[in-house]
Short mmCIF file of C-alpha atoms in Angstrom, two decimals:
data_model
loop_
_atom_site.label_atom_id
_atom_site.label_comp_id
_atom_site.label_asym_id
_atom_site.label_seq_id
_atom_site.Cartn_x
_atom_site.Cartn_y
_atom_site.Cartn_z
CA MET A 1 24.44 -8.35 171.25
CA LYS A 2 27.27 -5.93 170.56
CA HIS A 3 28.71 -3.40 172.97
CA VAL A 4 30.33 -0.33 171.40
CA ALA A 5 32.07 2.33 173.50
CA ILE A 6 31.80 5.93 172.29
CA ILE A 7 34.70 7.93 173.72
CA LEU A 8 34.12 11.69 173.71
CA ALA A 9 37.35 13.51 172.90
CA GLY A 10 35.79 16.54 171.23
CA GLY A 11 36.54 19.13 173.91
CA SER A 12 39.16 21.84 173.52
CA GLY A 13 40.06 21.90 177.22
CA THR A 14 40.04 25.69 177.56
CA ARG A 15 39.70 25.53 181.35
CA MET A 16 43.13 23.89 181.56
CA GLY A 17 44.64 27.11 180.25
CA GLY A 18 46.95 25.43 177.72
CA ALA A 19 47.14 24.85 173.99
CA MET A 20 46.72 21.08 174.22
CA PRO A 21 43.27 19.57 174.95
CA LYS A 22 43.16 17.81 178.30
CA GLN A 23 42.53 14.37 176.76
CA PHE A 24 45.95 14.51 175.08
CA LEU A 25 47.98 15.66 178.08
CA SER A 26 50.69 13.26 179.16
CA LEU A 27 50.44 11.41 182.48
CA ASN A 28 53.51 9.35 183.29
CA ASP A 29 54.57 9.42 179.61
CA LYS A 30 51.19 8.29 178.30
CA PRO A 31 48.33 10.50 177.02
CA VAL A 32 45.21 10.66 179.19
CA ILE A 33 43.04 9.25 176.38
CA VAL A 34 45.20 6.13 176.14
CA TYR A 35 44.46 5.20 179.76
CA THR A 36 40.76 5.69 179.03
CA LEU A 37 40.88 3.56 175.89
CA GLU A 38 42.84 0.81 177.63
CA ASN A 39 40.09 0.45 180.22
CA PHE A 40 37.67 -0.51 177.44
CA GLN A 41 40.25 -2.44 175.46
CA ARG A 42 40.78 -4.90 178.30
CA ASN A 43 37.10 -5.29 179.17
CA GLU A 44 35.83 -8.59 177.78
CA ASN A 45 32.31 -7.19 177.19
CA ILE A 46 33.40 -4.35 174.90
CA ASP A 47 33.50 -5.29 171.22
CA GLU A 48 34.50 -2.06 169.48
CA ILE A 49 35.42 1.55 170.23
CA LEU A 50 34.45 4.73 168.39
CA ILE A 51 36.27 7.97 169.22
CA VAL A 52 34.64 11.35 168.65
CA CYS A 53 37.57 13.76 168.30
CA ILE A 54 38.02 17.49 167.90
CA LYS A 55 38.70 18.03 164.20
CA ASP A 56 42.11 19.67 164.46
CA TRP A 57 43.46 16.85 166.61
CA ILE A 58 42.35 13.81 164.61
CA GLU A 59 45.75 13.35 162.97
CA HIS A 60 47.45 13.59 166.36
CA LEU A 61 45.03 10.99 167.69
CA LYS A 62 45.90 8.65 164.82
CA GLU A 63 49.58 8.98 165.71
CA ILE A 64 48.80 8.08 169.33
CA LEU A 65 46.81 5.02 168.25
CA ASP A 66 49.66 3.90 166.01
CA GLU A 67 52.06 4.17 168.93
CA PHE A 68 50.00 2.58 171.69
CA LYS A 69 48.02 -0.01 169.69
CA ILE A 70 44.39 -0.11 170.83
CA PRO A 71 42.95 -2.70 168.40
CA LYS A 72 39.32 -2.30 169.48
CA VAL A 73 39.30 1.26 168.10
CA ARG A 74 37.43 0.91 164.81
CA TRP A 75 36.31 4.44 163.98
CA ILE A 76 37.18 8.09 164.52
CA VAL A 77 34.52 10.70 163.78
CA GLU A 78 34.66 14.47 164.00
CA GLY A 79 33.36 16.22 167.09
CA GLY A 80 30.57 18.77 167.02
CA ALA A 81 30.14 22.37 168.10
CA THR A 82 28.86 21.27 171.53
CA GLY A 83 29.28 18.22 173.73
CA HIS A 84 25.76 17.20 172.76
CA ASP A 85 26.63 17.41 169.07
CA SER A 86 29.71 15.25 169.60
CA SER A 87 27.61 12.54 171.25
CA ARG A 88 25.07 12.89 168.44
CA ASN A 89 27.77 12.46 165.80
CA GLY A 90 28.92 9.22 167.39
CA ILE A 91 25.43 7.83 167.90
CA PHE A 92 24.24 8.66 164.38
CA PHE A 93 27.46 7.32 162.81
CA LEU A 94 26.55 3.88 164.16
CA LYS A 95 23.12 3.77 162.48
CA ASP A 96 24.16 1.24 159.84
CA LYS A 97 26.56 -0.61 162.10
CA LEU A 98 24.42 -1.60 165.09
CA GLU A 99 21.12 -3.40 165.62
CA ASP A 100 18.37 -1.91 167.77
CA GLY A 101 19.13 -4.27 170.63
CA ASP A 102 22.84 -3.51 170.81
CA GLN A 103 24.35 -1.34 173.53
CA VAL A 104 26.42 1.83 173.34
CA ILE A 105 28.56 3.06 176.22
CA ILE A 106 29.32 6.79 176.28
CA HIS A 107 32.35 7.96 178.24
CA ASP A 108 34.53 11.05 178.61
CA ALA A 109 38.05 10.68 177.22
CA ALA A 110 39.28 12.77 180.16
CA ARG A 111 38.07 10.25 182.78
CA PRO A 112 40.96 7.76 182.80
CA ILE A 113 40.23 6.14 186.18
CA LEU A 114 37.70 3.39 185.49
CA PRO A 115 37.69 -0.01 187.26
CA GLN A 116 36.51 -2.99 185.25
CA GLN A 117 33.80 -3.85 187.76
CA ALA A 118 32.24 -0.40 187.24
CA ILE A 119 31.85 -1.15 183.53
CA ASN A 120 30.47 -4.61 184.14
CA GLU A 121 27.91 -3.56 186.75
CA MET A 122 26.74 -0.72 184.52
CA LEU A 123 26.22 -3.11 181.61
CA LYS A 124 24.27 -5.51 183.84
CA VAL A 125 21.84 -2.74 184.82
CA SER A 126 21.55 -1.51 181.24
CA HIS A 127 20.73 -4.98 179.97
CA GLU A 128 17.93 -5.23 182.52
CA LYS A 129 16.55 -1.67 182.35
CA GLY A 130 17.57 -0.33 178.94
CA ASN A 131 20.06 2.22 180.29
CA ALA A 132 22.44 2.80 183.17
CA SER A 133 24.57 5.67 184.43
CA LEU A 134 27.25 5.48 187.07
CA ALA A 135 26.05 7.52 190.03
CA ILE A 136 26.93 8.18 193.66
CA PRO A 137 24.93 9.66 196.54
CA CYS A 138 25.52 13.28 197.47
CA TYR A 139 27.11 13.45 200.92
CA GLU A 140 27.77 17.20 201.13
CA THR A 141 25.27 19.83 202.18
CA VAL A 142 23.67 21.27 199.04
CA LEU A 143 22.18 24.76 198.87
CA PHE A 144 20.02 26.05 196.05
CA THR A 145 21.36 29.25 194.49
CA GLU A 146 19.40 31.61 192.33
CA ASP A 147 22.11 34.26 191.81
CA GLY A 148 24.79 32.39 189.90
CA GLY A 149 26.53 30.85 192.89
CA LYS A 150 27.03 33.97 194.97
CA SER A 151 24.74 32.89 197.81
CA GLY A 152 22.18 30.30 198.85
CA LEU A 153 18.98 30.38 200.88
CA LYS A 154 17.44 26.90 200.73
CA GLU A 155 18.89 23.46 201.51
CA LEU A 156 18.15 20.64 199.07
CA ASP A 157 17.34 17.18 200.40
CA ARG A 158 20.49 15.08 199.87
CA SER A 159 18.48 11.86 199.96
CA SER A 160 16.77 12.89 196.70
CA ILE A 161 19.98 13.78 194.83
CA MET A 162 22.40 11.55 192.94
CA ARG A 163 25.65 12.70 191.31
CA VAL A 164 25.71 11.14 187.84
CA GLN A 165 28.98 10.24 186.12
CA THR A 166 30.16 8.58 182.93
CA PRO A 167 30.31 5.98 181.57
CA GLN A 168 26.64 5.67 180.67
CA ALA A 169 25.17 2.71 178.76
CA TYR A 170 22.08 2.66 176.58
CA ASN A 171 20.03 0.37 174.42
CA TYR A 172 20.96 1.63 170.97
CA LYS A 173 17.41 2.11 169.71
CA LEU A 174 16.52 4.09 172.84
CA ILE A 175 19.42 6.53 172.69
CA ARG A 176 19.25 6.94 168.92
CA THR A 177 15.55 7.81 169.19
CA MET A 178 16.22 10.36 171.94
CA TYR A 179 18.87 12.12 169.85
CA GLU A 180 16.64 12.05 166.78
CA LYS A 181 14.00 13.89 168.80
CA ALA A 182 16.54 16.47 169.93
CA GLU A 183 17.77 16.91 166.35
CA ALA A 184 14.23 17.40 165.05
CA GLU A 185 13.70 20.15 167.65
CA ASP A 186 17.13 21.70 166.97
CA LYS A 187 18.29 21.23 170.57
CA HIS A 188 22.05 21.12 171.06
CA ASP A 189 22.77 22.17 174.64
CA PHE A 190 22.35 18.94 176.62
CA ILE A 191 25.50 18.22 178.60
CA TYR A 192 25.13 14.43 178.71
CA ALA A 193 23.01 11.75 177.11
CA ASP A 194 21.14 11.06 180.35
CA LEU A 195 19.76 14.60 180.24
CA VAL A 196 18.48 14.06 176.71
CA CYS A 197 16.63 11.01 177.99
CA THR A 198 15.10 12.69 181.04
CA TYR A 199 14.05 15.70 178.95
CA TYR A 200 11.98 13.37 176.76
CA GLY A 201 10.50 11.50 179.71
CA GLU A 202 12.79 8.48 180.01
CA ARG A 203 13.80 7.30 183.48
CA ILE A 204 17.54 6.93 184.06
CA TYR A 205 18.69 3.94 186.07
CA PHE A 206 21.76 4.06 188.30
CA SER A 207 24.66 1.68 188.68
CA LYS A 208 27.37 1.96 191.29
CA GLY A 209 29.73 4.88 190.74
CA PHE A 210 32.79 5.82 192.75
CA THR A 211 34.10 9.02 194.29
CA ASN A 212 37.43 9.01 192.47
CA ASN A 213 35.89 8.89 188.99
CA ILE A 214 37.44 12.27 188.25
CA LYS A 215 37.20 14.16 184.99
CA ILE A 216 40.42 16.03 184.28
CA THR A 217 39.23 19.61 183.86
CA ARG A 218 41.70 21.85 185.69
CA LYS A 219 45.43 21.78 186.35
CA GLU A 220 44.97 20.66 189.93
CA ASP A 221 43.30 17.46 188.67
CA ILE A 222 46.60 16.23 187.17
CA PRO A 223 48.47 15.34 190.41
CA LEU A 224 45.31 13.83 191.87
CA CYS A 225 44.89 11.62 188.83
CA LYS A 226 48.52 10.50 189.03
CA ALA A 227 48.04 9.57 192.67
CA LEU A 228 44.85 7.60 191.96
CA MET A 229 46.61 5.54 189.31
CA LYS A 230 48.67 3.93 192.08
CA PHE A 231 45.56 2.26 193.55
CA SER A 232 44.06 -1.03 192.42
CA ASP A 233 40.60 -1.34 190.89
CA GLU A 234 39.38 -2.96 194.12
CA GLU A 235 40.65 -0.09 196.26
CA LEU A 236 39.03 2.48 193.99
CA PHE A 237 35.66 0.80 193.49
CA ASN A 238 34.94 -1.32 196.56
CA SER A 239 36.33 0.81 199.37
#
């Protein structure tokens, strides 16, 4: 069985307010995406890496890979118009490269904090159940809003809510079939692969996530990410 990581680097990072996409920003003299790739490079279960990259930044990405040497990176494919389309491009690209029973792991390039145990536990669940998404319980009070976030009237039961993160692992036949259904119905607005699955009636199974699995989205995420990089995998995942 092969395990291929699909790293989503197709976003333009407009919420950061700068010209450079967030996945290419430098943290301690190394681009964010390199930290992300290194997490999968050093994991003994990951065989190969595919990067889905925003078209105008593919050449820049190639320069980064030449500099930092991530040998498990085998392919770079062009991103799509939406996040869903970028995932689709990666999944469909692998059609003649994977068997039905292989596993794909989908992860955001802008999530560089990823302990090895999180990857391994996710893969264990996915092998048993056919899929797995990192997830954590919701500890905050959650109110339902019907006016775009201006106010709330009804509390949601926290015990019935899980906050889902990436990475997410899938049996390749399962996730390919889900995206083929979405393509046939011309649906392109799913945020993550797990939502494609639930839309078509597939149950998503959870593996242990962690609070500090941050996705760099805004400027204030940069100093937090730098601080988290000082902690060990054990402190981040088992505390």
